[in-house]
Short mmCIF file of C-alpha atoms and ligand atoms in Angstrom, two decimals:
data_model
loop_
_atom_site.label_atom_id
_atom_site.label_comp_id
_atom_site.label_asym_id
_atom_site.label_seq_id
_atom_site.Cartn_x
_atom_site.Cartn_y
_atom_site.Cartn_z
CA MET U 2 -16.65 -5.65 -3.80
CA ARG U 3 -16.04 -8.65 -6.05
CA GLU U 4 -12.89 -6.95 -7.37
CA ASP U 5 -11.69 -6.24 -3.82
CA ILE U 6 -12.22 -9.86 -2.76
CA GLN U 7 -10.33 -11.07 -5.83
CA ALA U 8 -7.49 -8.60 -5.09
CA ALA U 9 -7.23 -10.01 -1.55
CA LYS U 10 -7.18 -13.59 -2.85
CA ASP U 11 -4.51 -12.69 -5.44
CA ARG U 12 -2.22 -11.02 -2.89
CA ASP U 13 -2.59 -13.20 0.18
CA PRO U 14 -1.25 -16.73 -0.27
CA ALA U 15 -3.08 -17.70 2.93
CA ALA U 16 -6.48 -16.75 1.45
CA ARG U 17 -8.72 -19.75 0.79
CA SER U 18 -12.37 -19.30 -0.12
CA THR U 19 -14.28 -16.21 -1.27
CA PHE U 20 -16.62 -16.64 1.72
CA GLU U 21 -13.74 -16.71 4.21
CA VAL U 22 -12.14 -13.61 2.65
CA ALA U 23 -15.40 -11.62 2.44
CA VAL U 24 -16.42 -12.39 6.03
CA GLY U 25 -13.07 -12.59 7.78
CA TYR U 26 -10.77 -9.95 6.25
CA THR U 27 -11.02 -6.70 8.25
CA GLY U 28 -8.87 -4.92 5.63
CA LEU U 29 -11.77 -5.36 3.21
CA HIS U 30 -14.40 -4.28 5.75
CA ALA U 31 -12.34 -1.13 6.39
CA ILE U 32 -12.19 -0.09 2.72
CA TRP U 33 -15.89 -0.83 2.22
CA MET U 34 -16.84 1.36 5.19
CA HIS U 35 -14.41 4.02 3.99
CA ARG U 36 -16.10 4.16 0.60
CA VAL U 37 -19.41 4.99 2.31
CA ALA U 38 -17.73 7.56 4.60
CA HIS U 39 -15.89 9.14 1.63
CA LYS U 40 -19.17 9.54 -0.29
CA MET U 41 -20.73 11.20 2.79
CA TRP U 42 -17.68 13.49 3.14
CA GLN U 43 -18.54 15.12 -0.21
CA LYS U 44 -21.68 16.68 1.37
CA GLU U 45 -21.07 19.49 3.89
CA GLN U 46 -23.95 18.43 6.19
CA LEU U 47 -22.69 14.80 6.31
CA LYS U 48 -19.08 15.54 7.27
CA THR U 49 -19.60 14.89 10.99
CA PRO U 50 -21.48 11.59 10.46
CA ALA U 51 -18.67 10.65 8.02
CA ARG U 52 -16.05 11.24 10.74
CA LEU U 53 -18.09 9.21 13.20
CA LEU U 54 -18.43 6.34 10.71
CA SER U 55 -14.66 6.47 10.21
CA GLN U 56 -14.14 6.23 13.99
CA PHE U 57 -16.59 3.30 14.16
CA ASN U 58 -14.58 1.70 11.34
CA ARG U 59 -11.40 2.18 13.41
CA ALA U 60 -12.97 0.65 16.53
CA LEU U 61 -14.13 -2.37 14.51
CA THR U 62 -11.07 -2.99 12.33
CA GLY U 63 -8.11 -1.17 13.94
CA ILE U 64 -7.71 0.74 10.66
CA GLU U 65 -8.13 4.52 10.72
CA ILE U 66 -8.90 6.08 7.34
CA HIS U 67 -9.95 9.74 7.28
CA PRO U 68 -13.11 10.06 5.18
CA GLY U 69 -11.40 12.72 3.03
CA ALA U 70 -8.76 10.25 1.75
CA THR U 71 -9.12 9.32 -1.93
CA ILE U 72 -8.53 5.62 -2.59
CA GLY U 73 -8.57 3.80 -5.95
CA ARG U 74 -9.82 0.37 -6.95
CA ARG U 75 -8.69 -3.05 -5.71
CA PHE U 76 -7.05 -1.55 -2.60
CA PHE U 77 -6.02 -4.18 -0.08
CA ILE U 78 -4.76 -3.90 3.50
CA ASP U 79 -3.34 -7.21 4.76
CA HIS U 80 -3.65 -7.86 8.52
CA GLY U 81 -4.79 -4.25 8.98
CA MET U 82 -4.34 -3.42 12.62
CA GLY U 83 -2.60 -0.10 13.28
CA VAL U 84 -2.95 1.45 9.80
CA VAL U 85 -3.50 5.24 9.70
CA ILE U 86 -4.38 7.05 6.45
CA GLY U 87 -4.59 10.86 6.62
CA GLU U 88 -7.16 13.26 5.20
CA THR U 89 -5.36 14.46 2.06
CA THR U 90 -3.88 11.07 1.09
CA GLU U 91 -4.40 10.02 -2.53
CA ILE U 92 -4.04 6.35 -3.45
CA GLY U 93 -4.14 4.92 -7.00
CA ASP U 94 -5.40 1.51 -8.16
CA ASP U 95 -4.04 -1.89 -7.03
CA VAL U 96 -2.21 -0.53 -4.01
CA MET U 97 -1.45 -2.78 -1.04
CA LEU U 98 -0.56 -1.91 2.56
CA TYR U 99 0.42 -4.17 5.44
CA HIS U 100 -0.33 -3.65 9.11
CA GLY U 101 1.21 -0.75 11.01
CA VAL U 102 1.52 1.56 7.99
CA THR U 103 1.09 5.31 8.48
CA LEU U 104 0.38 7.61 5.55
CA GLY U 105 0.75 10.73 7.63
CA GLY U 106 1.39 14.45 7.60
CA GLN U 107 4.27 16.57 8.88
CA SER U 108 2.48 19.92 8.78
CA LEU U 109 -0.37 21.30 10.84
CA GLU U 110 -1.60 23.53 8.01
CA LYS U 111 -4.85 22.72 6.25
CA VAL U 112 -3.22 21.99 2.89
CA LYS U 113 -2.29 18.82 0.97
CA ARG U 114 -0.05 17.33 3.66
CA HIS U 115 -0.31 13.56 3.18
CA PRO U 116 1.29 11.22 0.62
CA THR U 117 0.20 10.31 -2.89
CA LEU U 118 0.68 6.63 -3.73
CA GLU U 119 0.55 5.87 -7.45
CA ASP U 120 -0.79 2.62 -8.93
CA GLU U 121 0.55 -0.76 -7.74
CA VAL U 122 2.58 0.62 -4.84
CA VAL U 123 3.20 -1.77 -1.92
CA VAL U 124 3.99 -0.44 1.56
CA GLY U 125 5.52 -2.99 3.95
CA ALA U 126 4.56 -3.64 7.56
CA GLY U 127 5.28 -0.78 9.97
CA ALA U 128 6.45 1.66 7.28
CA LYS U 129 5.71 5.38 7.62
CA VAL U 130 5.31 7.63 4.59
CA LEU U 131 5.21 11.23 5.77
CA GLY U 132 4.35 14.51 4.08
CA PRO U 133 2.95 15.30 0.62
CA VAL U 134 5.45 12.99 -1.11
CA VAL U 135 4.71 11.13 -4.34
CA VAL U 136 5.49 7.40 -4.33
CA GLY U 137 5.95 6.39 -7.97
CA LYS U 138 4.10 3.54 -9.68
CA ARG U 139 5.05 0.00 -8.68
CA THR U 140 7.38 1.21 -5.93
CA ALA U 141 7.83 -0.99 -2.85
CA VAL U 142 8.41 0.66 0.50
CA GLY U 143 10.21 -1.83 2.76
CA ALA U 144 8.96 -2.96 6.14
CA ASN U 145 9.66 -0.36 8.88
CA ALA U 146 11.01 2.26 6.45
CA VAL U 147 10.43 5.96 7.05
CA LEU U 148 9.96 7.62 3.66
CA VAL U 149 9.93 11.43 3.49
CA LYS U 150 10.97 12.03 -0.14
CA ASP U 151 9.41 11.39 -3.56
CA THR U 152 10.38 8.15 -5.27
CA PRO U 153 10.56 7.46 -9.01
CA GLU U 154 8.53 4.63 -10.55
CA ASP U 155 9.73 1.05 -9.93
CA ALA U 156 11.78 2.00 -6.88
CA ILE U 157 12.56 0.19 -3.62
CA ALA U 158 12.74 2.37 -0.49
CA THR U 159 14.19 0.87 2.68
CA GLY U 160 15.54 2.07 6.03
CA ILE U 161 15.33 5.22 8.15
CA PRO U 162 15.40 7.68 6.47
CA ALA U 163 14.53 5.56 3.44
CA GLN U 164 17.24 5.06 0.85
CA ILE U 165 15.85 4.75 -2.65
CA ARG U 166 17.14 2.41 -5.32
CA THR U 167 15.67 1.29 -8.61
CA ARG U 168 14.37 -2.23 -8.92
CA ARG U 169 17.10 -4.42 -10.37
CA SER U 170 16.13 -5.58 -13.86
CA ALA U 171 16.15 -9.32 -14.47
CA GLU U 172 19.13 -8.77 -16.83
CA GLU U 173 21.20 -7.05 -14.11
CA ALA U 174 20.30 -9.70 -11.58
CA LYS U 175 21.60 -12.48 -13.85
CA PRO U 176 25.19 -13.55 -13.09
CA ALA U 177 27.78 -12.41 -15.67
CA VAL U 178 28.38 -16.06 -16.58
CA ASP U 179 25.47 -18.48 -16.48
CA PRO U 180 26.78 -21.35 -14.27
CA ALA U 181 24.92 -23.83 -16.51
CA GLU U 182 26.95 -22.66 -19.56
CA TYR U 183 30.25 -22.23 -17.74
CA VAL U 184 33.08 -24.42 -19.05
CA ASP U 185 36.17 -24.62 -16.87
CA PRO U 186 39.23 -23.80 -19.12
CA ALA U 187 41.17 -26.39 -17.11
CA MET U 188 39.29 -29.18 -18.90
CA TRP U 189 41.16 -28.30 -22.19
CA ILE U 190 44.59 -28.64 -20.55
C1 COA F 5 12.17 -4.09 0.55
C2 COA F 5 11.41 -5.27 -0.01
C3 COA F 5 10.20 -4.77 -0.79
C4 COA F 5 12.18 -6.24 -0.83
O1 COA F 5 12.90 -5.68 -1.86
P1 COA F 5 13.88 -6.63 -2.70
O2 COA F 5 14.53 -5.80 -3.73
O3 COA F 5 13.19 -7.87 -3.14
O4 COA F 5 14.91 -6.96 -1.56
P2 COA F 5 15.94 -8.14 -1.43
O5 COA F 5 15.34 -9.22 -0.59
O6 COA F 5 16.53 -8.51 -2.77
O7 COA F 5 17.04 -7.40 -0.56
C5 COA F 5 17.86 -6.39 -1.10
C6 COA F 5 18.58 -5.72 0.05
O8 COA F 5 17.66 -4.95 0.84
C7 COA F 5 17.70 -5.38 2.21
N1 COA F 5 16.33 -5.27 2.71
C8 COA F 5 15.24 -5.97 2.33
N2 COA F 5 14.14 -5.54 2.99
C9 COA F 5 14.56 -4.55 3.80
C10 COA F 5 13.89 -3.71 4.74
N3 COA F 5 12.57 -3.80 4.94
N4 COA F 5 14.62 -2.79 5.40
C11 COA F 5 15.95 -2.66 5.21
N5 COA F 5 16.65 -3.43 4.32
C12 COA F 5 15.95 -4.36 3.64
C13 COA F 5 18.22 -6.81 2.14
O9 COA F 5 18.82 -7.20 3.35
C14 COA F 5 19.21 -6.71 1.01
O10 COA F 5 20.39 -6.10 1.49
P3 COA F 5 21.85 -6.46 0.85
O11 COA F 5 21.75 -6.09 -0.61
O12 COA F 5 22.79 -5.61 1.65
O13 COA F 5 21.98 -7.93 1.06
C15 COA F 5 10.97 -6.25 1.11
O14 COA F 5 12.11 -6.77 1.76
C16 COA F 5 10.02 -5.70 2.14
O15 COA F 5 10.38 -5.09 3.13
N6 COA F 5 8.70 -5.99 1.85
C17 COA F 5 7.61 -5.75 2.75
C18 COA F 5 7.00 -7.08 3.10
C19 COA F 5 6.16 -7.04 4.36
O16 COA F 5 5.96 -6.03 4.98
N7 COA F 5 5.67 -8.20 4.70
C20 COA F 5 4.83 -8.35 5.85
C21 COA F 5 4.08 -9.64 5.70
S1 COA F 5 3.12 -9.95 7.13
#
């Protein structure tokens, strides 16, 4: 829980004290309740109570996480309301979601049908990631994108359907001529 609180403080510039984050951030309450529900889900006789706990979690926080979803460490949902995470979703460490995100399925078959988010993925507000796609490490899915294909690591996915590009390296982003070093040839004339 300490790690989760720290993750929230690191990723939300509006976060102030540990007390305020621990008591006031429903995204944290949702993951804490999910961890209990997920543990219960492993035992056949506790599956129904696990589903009910997950529904109670949804009523309290506005975040619906199926107890079967596997979620790594330091997971943070900012704002929370309207997030849906499906049963066969797998989420790595240090992943962050904003409000309105759906990690959903496209198939009605009882197979792996929800996304896999690798470590350090960020999914922007309102984005939908659908089907058993793999979102590569450190990828950012833009706000309101609809992503239905795998992405490589370090990608940016934006739009509907999401277009995928690699993160521009700092080198590429630099202008061809550094304005600070630019000497106008006219000064030699
Ligand atoms: C996509 C994202 C991760 C930024 O990636 P980035 O590489 O830093 O993007 P940039 O700001 O350099 O923009 C690059 C291009 O993508 C476009 N773009 C940025 N975000 C976009 C989005 N969500 N959807 C569509 N296009 C987007 C920009 O307009 C720009 O287009 P251009 O090259 O034609 O000018 C970010 O914009 C985003 O959506 N983050 C989610 C944040 C969020 O949900 N915040 C909620 C806080 S409450």
